[in-house]
Each structure stands twice: as C-alpha cells, then as structure tokens.
Amino acid sequence: MSDFVIESPKPVPLFDIYRVFFWIGVFSFGGGLVPWMQREVVTVRGWMKNEDFLPGVALAQVLPGVNSTNLAVFIGQHLRGLPGVVAALSGMLTGPFFIMIVAMYVYHAVLDIKPLQIAMTGVAAAAIGMILRTGMSAVQASLSGVLPVTIMLATFVAIGVLKWPLIWVVAIMVPLSIAAAWPRKKSSNA
Amino acid sequence: MRDENLMALAIILAPLSIASIGGAMGIYAPLQHEAVTVKQWITPQEFLDLFAVARFLPGPSSIIGAMIGWKVAGLLGAIVAMLALYVPSTALCYAMSRIWSQGEGKDWNIALKRGLTPIAAGLIMSGVLALFQLSGGKLVTGAVMIGSAGILWWKAKLHPFPLLIAGAVVFEAAWLLGVLE
C-alpha cells in the first residue's frame, strides 16, 4: 500500500556479472546451468535472494526461448537492467562459443572413444544431481501452505509424470497460483 | 551462395528462438528437419554426431544451432546462428523481466513471486525426472544424482566441478566393473 524504502545495496559491477557468468559458461559441463546460476548469484555472492531467484526460474521456463539463457537475462535485468542483461548473457555464451569451435575441429577424433562417452555420462548424472538440489530448495520454499504444496504436486504430476504439454499446464496453474498468492489487504505491511 | 546461407540460417533459427517453449528440446526436431531434410546442409548422421557433441559441451545445448551455422558458413555462420537463436527470445524475456522489476513491492509482484515458486518447484522436479528417464534410468545414474544432490545440500557453497569429475570417475569404475548396464 504505502511506499516503503527498498534498501538498495551497491550495484553489482558489470564486469563482475560478466566474469561470474563467463565461468558458469566454462564449467557447466553436463548441463545444470540453472543450479550453477543459483550457486554463484544467490548462495555464494548474495546478489539475489532465493525468493527472487526461484520465481525467475519459472518465468524463464514459461517464456519462449532456452531456459538457461532466459534465466541469465532475468538475473542480468534484476541486477543492472539492460547492461546487466548484456553482461550476463554474453558472459555465459563466450566460453561455450569458443569451446564449440574447438570441438568442431576435434569431435570426429574423440566422439567414438568409449571411456570419454562413459565419463561424460557420469558428468551429466552429477549435473542432474545439481538440478535436483535446486529443485529441493524450490520445494522447501513452496512448503508454505496447503495450496502451494498442492499446486507444486499437481505441476509435477502433470508435466513430470503424465508428460502433459507444458503450455496447457502453465496456462491453468499459473493464474490459479498467482490468484491464491495475492496479498490480503488486511495484513498490509507498512 | 554464402550470403544466401547466412540469410537462410537466420530465417530458420529466429522463429525457433521464440517457438521453443519449455527448453531446447523443442528446437531439435524442427532444426533437424530444416538442416538435414530441407536444406541438406548436413547428413542425418552428422546431425546425430553434433547432437552428441553439444550434450558434452558446457553451456546451453542449444549451441547445436551455432554448430550447424559453423558447418554452413564458418565463423560468420556460427555468429549469425547465435544471434538468430538468442536475440528474439532475449528481447521478449528482457521486456518481461523489466516489467517484473518495475513492479517490485507491488501486490501483483508479490503474488507473482509467491505464486511462481511452487510452479518452479514442480517444473524443476519434472525436469530432473525427465533427464533421469532420458539417461536410461540406470541405478548408477540414480546413485550419482542423489549423491551429488545430497553433498550440495550439505555443503551448498561447494564448487560443483569436483562433483562432476567424481560423477565421471564413478561411471568409469562402474563400467570397468561391468555394472553399468
């Protein structure tokens, strides 16, 4: 209702955003970009709170485009507006772009090496574990009432288990969930 | 010919940028259709190889679009592909994120954040299940997955790279012991 002062900490330097996302891009073998971003931006550096980050994950997934690049855009915008978007996204794509070019020269020689395939499958399995860890933090943040838990379970069953199309599930679940979460006027915080 | 190919890359990839709701999975089939069947830039086997390589590389696996751009027109092709693949969806996501930030503290923004958190939980867990099933759902995969999640739950600030290496080591060991199948 009334305007309350949002404490504004020092803006994160653009180069720091670029640097952090650059290393995410370089290290993120096997997938798991979302957990990498959560670790760097929320857990280690405290640039963002989990309650701001997690809804961003849903937004990034619901919007058209690749989830991980959308999330980098969301984080960049949150931290520094448009320059932050450019820093985060270009940072995250620089390493993978050059690594991809190197790979284009060598992949014929290494693609059929069985131990390498096995190793990368193991890396991917650990990366799924990273995503599971992020999922666990999202589940924990959703244990705030019967309704959020119901919506969480319904989303998981519809998309994860029944493999219903994402677009229809979110078209129903998102408005429902947002309406249920609307702040009650009586308990307005000053 | 080169300019034609660059234009064709942009025309094929830019709509995919916006069409791919729910992740990179949605772009592979149309990309394969255009690059292999329609334009015949690469053979079906080459597409499968690139798909396998993209999965191994760091970063978003949609980088396969840039790989095809590289095959078609070298460095310039890769750059055009990256721009076509990421600029349209980024513009949309930026616009939405900006509206989001401007609403900070307002009722609708609070509702949006609270309301999307359980959706995020459901979607992330669905993704975990899908990736696990896609990997063949092996016992070793499940063990490495739960092990790495557990370690990160216990030590959230731990750098995940050693965990990725550990995943590789466990798989090599399982393979050598003949228990990977």
Coordinates of C-alpha atoms in Angstrom, one line a residue:
Chain A
M1 CA 0.0 0.0 0.0
S2 CA 2.4 2.7 1.2
D3 CA 5.8 3.1 -0.4
F4 CA 8.4 1.5 1.7
V5 CA 12.1 2.1 1.1
I6 CA 13.7 -0.8 -0.6
E7 CA 17.2 -0.8 0.6
S8 CA 19.5 -0.5 -2.4
P9 CA 22.9 -2.1 -1.9
K10 CA 25.8 -1.1 -4.0
P11 CA 25.1 -2.0 -7.7
V12 CA 27.0 -5.1 -8.8
P13 CA 29.8 -4.1 -11.2
L14 CA 29.1 -5.1 -14.8
F15 CA 32.4 -6.7 -15.1
D16 CA 31.7 -8.9 -12.1
I17 CA 28.5 -10.1 -13.7
Y18 CA 30.4 -10.9 -16.9
R19 CA 33.1 -12.7 -15.1
V20 CA 30.8 -14.8 -12.9
F21 CA 28.7 -15.8 -16.0
F22 CA 31.8 -16.4 -18.0
W23 CA 33.0 -19.1 -15.5
I24 CA 29.5 -20.6 -15.3
G25 CA 29.6 -21.0 -19.1
V26 CA 33.0 -22.6 -19.0
F27 CA 32.4 -25.0 -16.1
S28 CA 28.8 -26.1 -16.8
F29 CA 29.6 -29.5 -18.4
G30 CA 26.7 -31.9 -18.5
G31 CA 24.0 -29.2 -18.2
G32 CA 22.8 -27.9 -14.9
L33 CA 23.1 -24.2 -15.8
V34 CA 20.3 -23.2 -13.5
P35 CA 21.9 -24.6 -10.4
W36 CA 25.2 -23.0 -11.4
M37 CA 23.5 -19.6 -11.5
Q38 CA 21.7 -20.2 -8.2
R39 CA 25.0 -21.1 -6.6
E40 CA 27.0 -18.2 -7.9
V41 CA 24.4 -15.5 -7.7
V42 CA 22.4 -16.5 -4.6
T43 CA 24.4 -18.8 -2.4
V44 CA 28.0 -17.6 -2.8
R45 CA 27.6 -13.9 -3.7
G46 CA 24.2 -13.0 -2.2
W47 CA 23.4 -10.7 -5.2
M48 CA 19.9 -12.0 -5.2
K49 CA 17.6 -13.7 -2.7
N50 CA 16.2 -17.2 -3.3
E51 CA 12.7 -15.8 -3.2
D52 CA 13.5 -13.6 -6.1
F53 CA 15.6 -16.2 -8.0
L54 CA 13.1 -19.2 -7.9
P55 CA 10.2 -17.3 -9.5
G56 CA 12.6 -16.3 -12.2
V57 CA 13.3 -19.9 -12.9
A58 CA 9.6 -20.5 -13.6
L59 CA 9.4 -17.3 -15.7
A60 CA 12.4 -18.4 -17.7
Q61 CA 10.9 -21.7 -18.4
V62 CA 7.4 -20.5 -19.2
L63 CA 8.6 -17.8 -21.7
P64 CA 9.7 -18.9 -25.2
G65 CA 13.4 -19.5 -25.6
V66 CA 16.1 -21.5 -23.9
N67 CA 15.6 -21.7 -20.1
S68 CA 19.2 -21.1 -19.2
T69 CA 19.7 -18.0 -21.4
N70 CA 16.3 -16.6 -20.3
L71 CA 17.3 -17.0 -16.7
A72 CA 20.6 -15.2 -17.3
V73 CA 18.6 -12.4 -18.9
F74 CA 16.2 -12.3 -15.9
I75 CA 19.2 -12.1 -13.4
G76 CA 21.0 -9.5 -15.5
Q77 CA 18.0 -7.3 -15.6
H78 CA 17.4 -7.7 -11.9
L79 CA 21.0 -6.7 -11.1
R80 CA 21.7 -4.0 -13.6
G81 CA 19.0 -3.5 -16.2
L82 CA 19.8 -3.8 -19.9
P83 CA 23.6 -3.5 -19.4
G84 CA 23.4 -6.3 -16.9
V85 CA 21.5 -8.5 -19.4
V86 CA 24.2 -8.0 -22.0
A87 CA 27.0 -8.7 -19.4
A88 CA 25.3 -11.9 -18.1
L89 CA 24.3 -13.3 -21.5
S90 CA 27.5 -12.5 -23.3
G91 CA 29.5 -13.8 -20.4
M92 CA 27.6 -17.1 -20.3
L93 CA 28.0 -17.7 -24.0
T94 CA 31.6 -16.6 -24.6
G95 CA 33.3 -19.7 -23.3
P96 CA 30.8 -22.3 -24.8
F97 CA 31.1 -20.5 -28.2
F98 CA 34.9 -20.8 -28.4
I99 CA 34.9 -24.3 -26.9
M100 CA 32.3 -25.3 -29.5
I101 CA 34.6 -24.0 -32.3
V102 CA 37.5 -26.1 -30.9
A103 CA 35.1 -29.1 -30.7
M104 CA 34.2 -28.7 -34.4
Y105 CA 37.8 -29.5 -35.3
V106 CA 38.3 -32.4 -32.9
Y107 CA 35.0 -34.1 -32.4
H108 CA 35.4 -36.6 -35.2
A109 CA 38.5 -37.9 -33.5
V110 CA 37.1 -38.2 -30.0
L111 CA 33.4 -39.0 -30.4
D112 CA 33.9 -42.7 -30.6
I113 CA 36.2 -43.0 -27.6
K114 CA 34.2 -45.2 -25.3
P115 CA 35.8 -44.1 -21.9
L116 CA 35.1 -40.5 -22.8
Q117 CA 31.5 -41.2 -23.5
I118 CA 31.2 -43.0 -20.2
A119 CA 32.9 -40.1 -18.4
M120 CA 30.6 -37.5 -19.9
T121 CA 27.5 -39.6 -19.0
G122 CA 28.8 -39.6 -15.4
V123 CA 29.3 -35.8 -15.5
A124 CA 25.7 -35.5 -16.8
A125 CA 24.4 -37.7 -14.0
A126 CA 26.2 -35.4 -11.4
A127 CA 24.7 -32.4 -13.2
I128 CA 21.2 -33.9 -12.8
G129 CA 22.0 -34.1 -9.1
M130 CA 22.8 -30.3 -9.1
I131 CA 19.4 -29.7 -10.7
L132 CA 17.8 -31.9 -8.0
R133 CA 19.5 -29.8 -5.3
T134 CA 18.0 -26.7 -6.8
G135 CA 14.6 -28.5 -7.0
M136 CA 14.9 -29.4 -3.3
S137 CA 15.4 -25.7 -2.4
A138 CA 12.4 -24.8 -4.5
V139 CA 10.3 -27.5 -2.8
Q140 CA 11.4 -26.2 0.6
A141 CA 10.4 -22.6 -0.4
S142 CA 7.0 -23.9 -1.5
L143 CA 6.1 -25.6 1.8
S144 CA 4.3 -22.5 3.0
G145 CA 0.7 -23.8 2.9
V146 CA -1.6 -26.5 1.6
L147 CA -2.3 -24.6 -1.6
P148 CA 1.3 -24.1 -2.8
V149 CA 2.1 -27.7 -2.0
T150 CA -1.0 -28.8 -4.0
I151 CA 0.0 -26.6 -7.0
M152 CA 3.6 -27.9 -6.8
L153 CA 2.5 -31.5 -6.8
A154 CA -0.1 -31.0 -9.5
T155 CA 2.5 -29.3 -11.7
F156 CA 5.0 -32.2 -11.1
V157 CA 2.4 -34.9 -11.8
A158 CA 1.0 -33.2 -14.9
I159 CA 4.4 -32.4 -16.5
G160 CA 6.8 -34.8 -14.9
V161 CA 4.8 -38.0 -14.6
L162 CA 1.9 -37.6 -17.2
K163 CA 4.0 -35.6 -19.7
W164 CA 1.2 -33.2 -20.5
P165 CA 2.2 -30.2 -22.7
L166 CA 3.9 -27.5 -20.7
I167 CA 1.9 -24.7 -22.3
W168 CA -1.5 -26.1 -21.2
V169 CA -0.4 -26.9 -17.7
V170 CA 1.0 -23.5 -17.0
A171 CA -1.9 -21.8 -18.6
I172 CA -4.1 -23.3 -15.9
M173 CA -1.7 -23.5 -13.0
V174 CA 0.0 -20.1 -13.2
P175 CA -3.2 -17.9 -12.9
L176 CA -4.5 -20.2 -10.2
S177 CA -1.3 -20.0 -8.2
I178 CA -0.9 -16.2 -8.6
A179 CA -4.5 -15.6 -7.6
A180 CA -4.1 -17.7 -4.5
A181 CA -0.9 -15.9 -3.5
W182 CA -2.4 -12.4 -3.9
P183 CA -1.6 -10.4 -0.7
R184 CA -4.6 -10.0 1.6
K185 CA -5.3 -6.3 2.1
K186 CA -6.0 -6.6 5.8
S187 CA -2.4 -7.5 6.7
S188 CA -0.6 -4.9 4.7
N189 CA 2.9 -4.3 5.7
A190 CA 3.8 -0.7 6.3
Chain B
M1 CA 25.7 -18.6 -52.0
R2 CA 27.3 -17.7 -48.7
D3 CA 25.0 -14.8 -48.1
E4 CA 22.1 -16.9 -49.1
N5 CA 23.1 -19.5 -46.5
L6 CA 23.5 -16.9 -43.8
M7 CA 20.1 -15.5 -44.5
A8 CA 18.6 -19.0 -44.5
L9 CA 20.2 -19.7 -41.1
A10 CA 18.7 -16.5 -39.6
I11 CA 15.3 -17.3 -41.2
I12 CA 15.3 -20.9 -39.8
L13 CA 16.7 -20.2 -36.3
A14 CA 15.0 -16.9 -35.4
P15 CA 11.5 -18.4 -35.3
L16 CA 12.8 -21.4 -33.4
S17 CA 14.1 -19.0 -30.8
I18 CA 10.6 -17.9 -30.0
A19 CA 8.9 -21.3 -30.7
S20 CA 10.9 -23.3 -28.2
I21 CA 8.7 -23.0 -25.1
G22 CA 9.9 -25.3 -22.3
G23 CA 13.5 -25.7 -23.3
A24 CA 15.9 -26.7 -26.0
M25 CA 14.1 -30.0 -26.6
G26 CA 11.5 -28.3 -28.7
I27 CA 14.0 -27.0 -31.2
Y28 CA 15.9 -30.2 -32.1
A29 CA 13.2 -31.8 -34.2
P30 CA 12.4 -28.7 -36.4
L31 CA 16.2 -27.9 -36.6
Q32 CA 16.9 -31.4 -37.8
H33 CA 14.1 -31.2 -40.4
E34 CA 15.4 -27.9 -41.8
A35 CA 19.1 -28.5 -41.7
V36 CA 19.1 -32.2 -42.9
T37 CA 16.0 -32.7 -45.0
V38 CA 15.1 -29.3 -46.4
K39 CA 18.5 -27.5 -46.8
Q40 CA 20.7 -30.7 -46.8
W41 CA 23.5 -28.8 -45.1
I42 CA 24.4 -31.9 -43.1
T43 CA 23.7 -35.6 -43.2
P44 CA 21.4 -37.3 -40.7
Q45 CA 24.5 -38.9 -39.1
E46 CA 26.3 -35.6 -38.8
F47 CA 23.2 -34.2 -37.0
L48 CA 23.3 -37.0 -34.5
D49 CA 27.1 -36.5 -34.0
L50 CA 26.6 -32.8 -33.4
F51 CA 23.7 -33.6 -31.0
A52 CA 26.0 -35.9 -29.1
V53 CA 28.8 -33.3 -29.0
A54 CA 26.5 -30.5 -27.9
R55 CA 25.4 -32.6 -25.0
F56 CA 29.1 -33.0 -23.9
L57 CA 30.0 -29.3 -24.1
P58 CA 29.5 -26.7 -21.4
G59 CA 26.8 -24.1 -21.8
P60 CA 23.3 -24.4 -23.2
S61 CA 22.9 -27.4 -25.5
S62 CA 21.0 -25.2 -28.0
I63 CA 24.6 -24.3 -29.1
I64 CA 24.0 -27.0 -31.7
G65 CA 22.4 -24.2 -33.7
A66 CA 25.8 -22.5 -33.8
M67 CA 27.5 -25.7 -34.7
I68 CA 25.3 -26.1 -37.8
G69 CA 26.0 -22.4 -38.6
W70 CA 29.7 -23.2 -38.4
K71 CA 29.2 -26.2 -40.8
V72 CA 27.3 -24.0 -43.2
A73 CA 29.3 -20.8 -43.3
G74 CA 32.2 -20.9 -40.8
L75 CA 32.7 -18.3 -38.1
L76 CA 30.2 -15.9 -39.6
G77 CA 27.7 -18.7 -39.8
A78 CA 28.2 -19.5 -36.1
I79 CA 27.8 -15.9 -35.1
V80 CA 24.6 -15.4 -37.2
A81 CA 23.2 -18.6 -35.8
M82 CA 23.9 -17.5 -32.2
L83 CA 22.3 -14.1 -32.8
A84 CA 19.2 -15.6 -34.5
L85 CA 18.8 -18.2 -31.8
Y86 CA 19.2 -15.9 -28.8
V87 CA 18.2 -12.3 -29.7
P88 CA 14.5 -12.8 -30.2
S89 CA 13.8 -14.8 -27.1
T90 CA 16.2 -12.5 -25.1
A91 CA 14.3 -9.3 -26.2
L92 CA 11.0 -10.9 -25.0
C93 CA 12.5 -12.1 -21.8
Y94 CA 14.1 -8.7 -21.1
A95 CA 10.8 -6.9 -21.7
M96 CA 9.0 -9.2 -19.2
S97 CA 11.8 -9.0 -16.6
R98 CA 11.8 -5.2 -16.9
I99 CA 8.1 -5.0 -16.2
W100 CA 8.7 -7.5 -13.3
S101 CA 11.4 -5.3 -11.8
Q102 CA 9.3 -2.2 -12.1
G103 CA 6.6 -3.8 -10.0
E104 CA 8.9 -4.5 -7.1
G105 CA 6.9 -4.3 -3.8
K106 CA 3.5 -4.0 -5.5
D107 CA 0.8 -6.5 -4.7
W108 CA 0.8 -8.2 -8.2
N109 CA 4.6 -8.6 -8.0
I110 CA 4.4 -10.2 -4.6
A111 CA 1.7 -12.5 -5.8
L112 CA 3.7 -13.3 -8.9
K113 CA 6.8 -14.3 -6.9
R114 CA 4.9 -16.3 -4.3
G115 CA 2.7 -17.9 -7.0
L116 CA 5.5 -18.9 -9.3
T117 CA 7.7 -20.5 -6.6
P118 CA 5.6 -23.7 -6.3
I119 CA 5.4 -23.8 -10.2
A120 CA 9.2 -23.5 -10.3
A121 CA 9.4 -26.4 -7.8
G122 CA 7.1 -28.6 -9.9
L123 CA 8.9 -27.7 -13.2
I124 CA 12.4 -28.3 -11.9
M125 CA 11.5 -31.7 -10.4
S126 CA 9.8 -32.6 -13.6
G127 CA 13.0 -31.7 -15.4
V128 CA 15.0 -33.9 -13.1
L129 CA 12.7 -36.9 -13.7
A130 CA 12.8 -36.3 -17.5
L131 CA 16.6 -36.1 -17.5
F132 CA 16.8 -39.2 -15.4
Q133 CA 14.5 -41.2 -17.6
L134 CA 16.3 -39.9 -20.7
S135 CA 19.6 -41.1 -19.3
G136 CA 18.2 -44.7 -19.2
G137 CA 17.2 -44.5 -15.6
K138 CA 20.2 -46.7 -14.5
L139 CA 21.0 -47.5 -10.9
V140 CA 24.4 -45.8 -11.2
T141 CA 22.8 -42.7 -12.6
G142 CA 20.4 -42.5 -9.7
A143 CA 23.2 -43.1 -7.2
V144 CA 25.4 -40.4 -8.6
M145 CA 22.5 -38.0 -9.0
I146 CA 21.3 -38.4 -5.4
G147 CA 24.9 -38.4 -4.1
S148 CA 25.7 -35.1 -5.7
A149 CA 22.4 -33.5 -4.7
G150 CA 23.0 -34.7 -1.1
I151 CA 26.5 -33.3 -1.0
L152 CA 25.4 -30.0 -2.3
W153 CA 22.5 -29.9 0.2
W154 CA 25.0 -30.5 3.0
K155 CA 27.6 -28.0 1.6
A156 CA 25.8 -25.5 -0.6
K157 CA 28.9 -23.4 -1.4
L158 CA 31.0 -26.3 -2.6
H159 CA 32.3 -25.8 -6.1
P160 CA 30.3 -28.3 -8.2
F161 CA 33.2 -29.1 -10.6
P162 CA 34.8 -31.8 -8.4
L163 CA 31.4 -33.4 -8.2
L164 CA 31.2 -33.5 -12.0
I165 CA 34.6 -35.2 -12.0
A166 CA 33.5 -37.6 -9.3
G167 CA 30.5 -38.5 -11.4
A168 CA 32.8 -39.3 -14.3
V169 CA 35.1 -41.4 -12.0
V170 CA 32.2 -43.4 -10.6
F171 CA 30.9 -44.2 -14.1
E172 CA 34.3 -45.3 -15.3
A173 CA 34.6 -47.6 -12.3
A174 CA 31.1 -49.0 -12.8
W175 CA 32.0 -49.6 -16.5
L176 CA 35.3 -51.3 -15.7
L177 CA 33.5 -53.5 -13.1
G178 CA 30.8 -54.3 -15.7
V179 CA 27.9 -53.0 -13.6
L180 CA 26.9 -50.1 -15.9
E181 CA 24.3 -51.9 -17.9

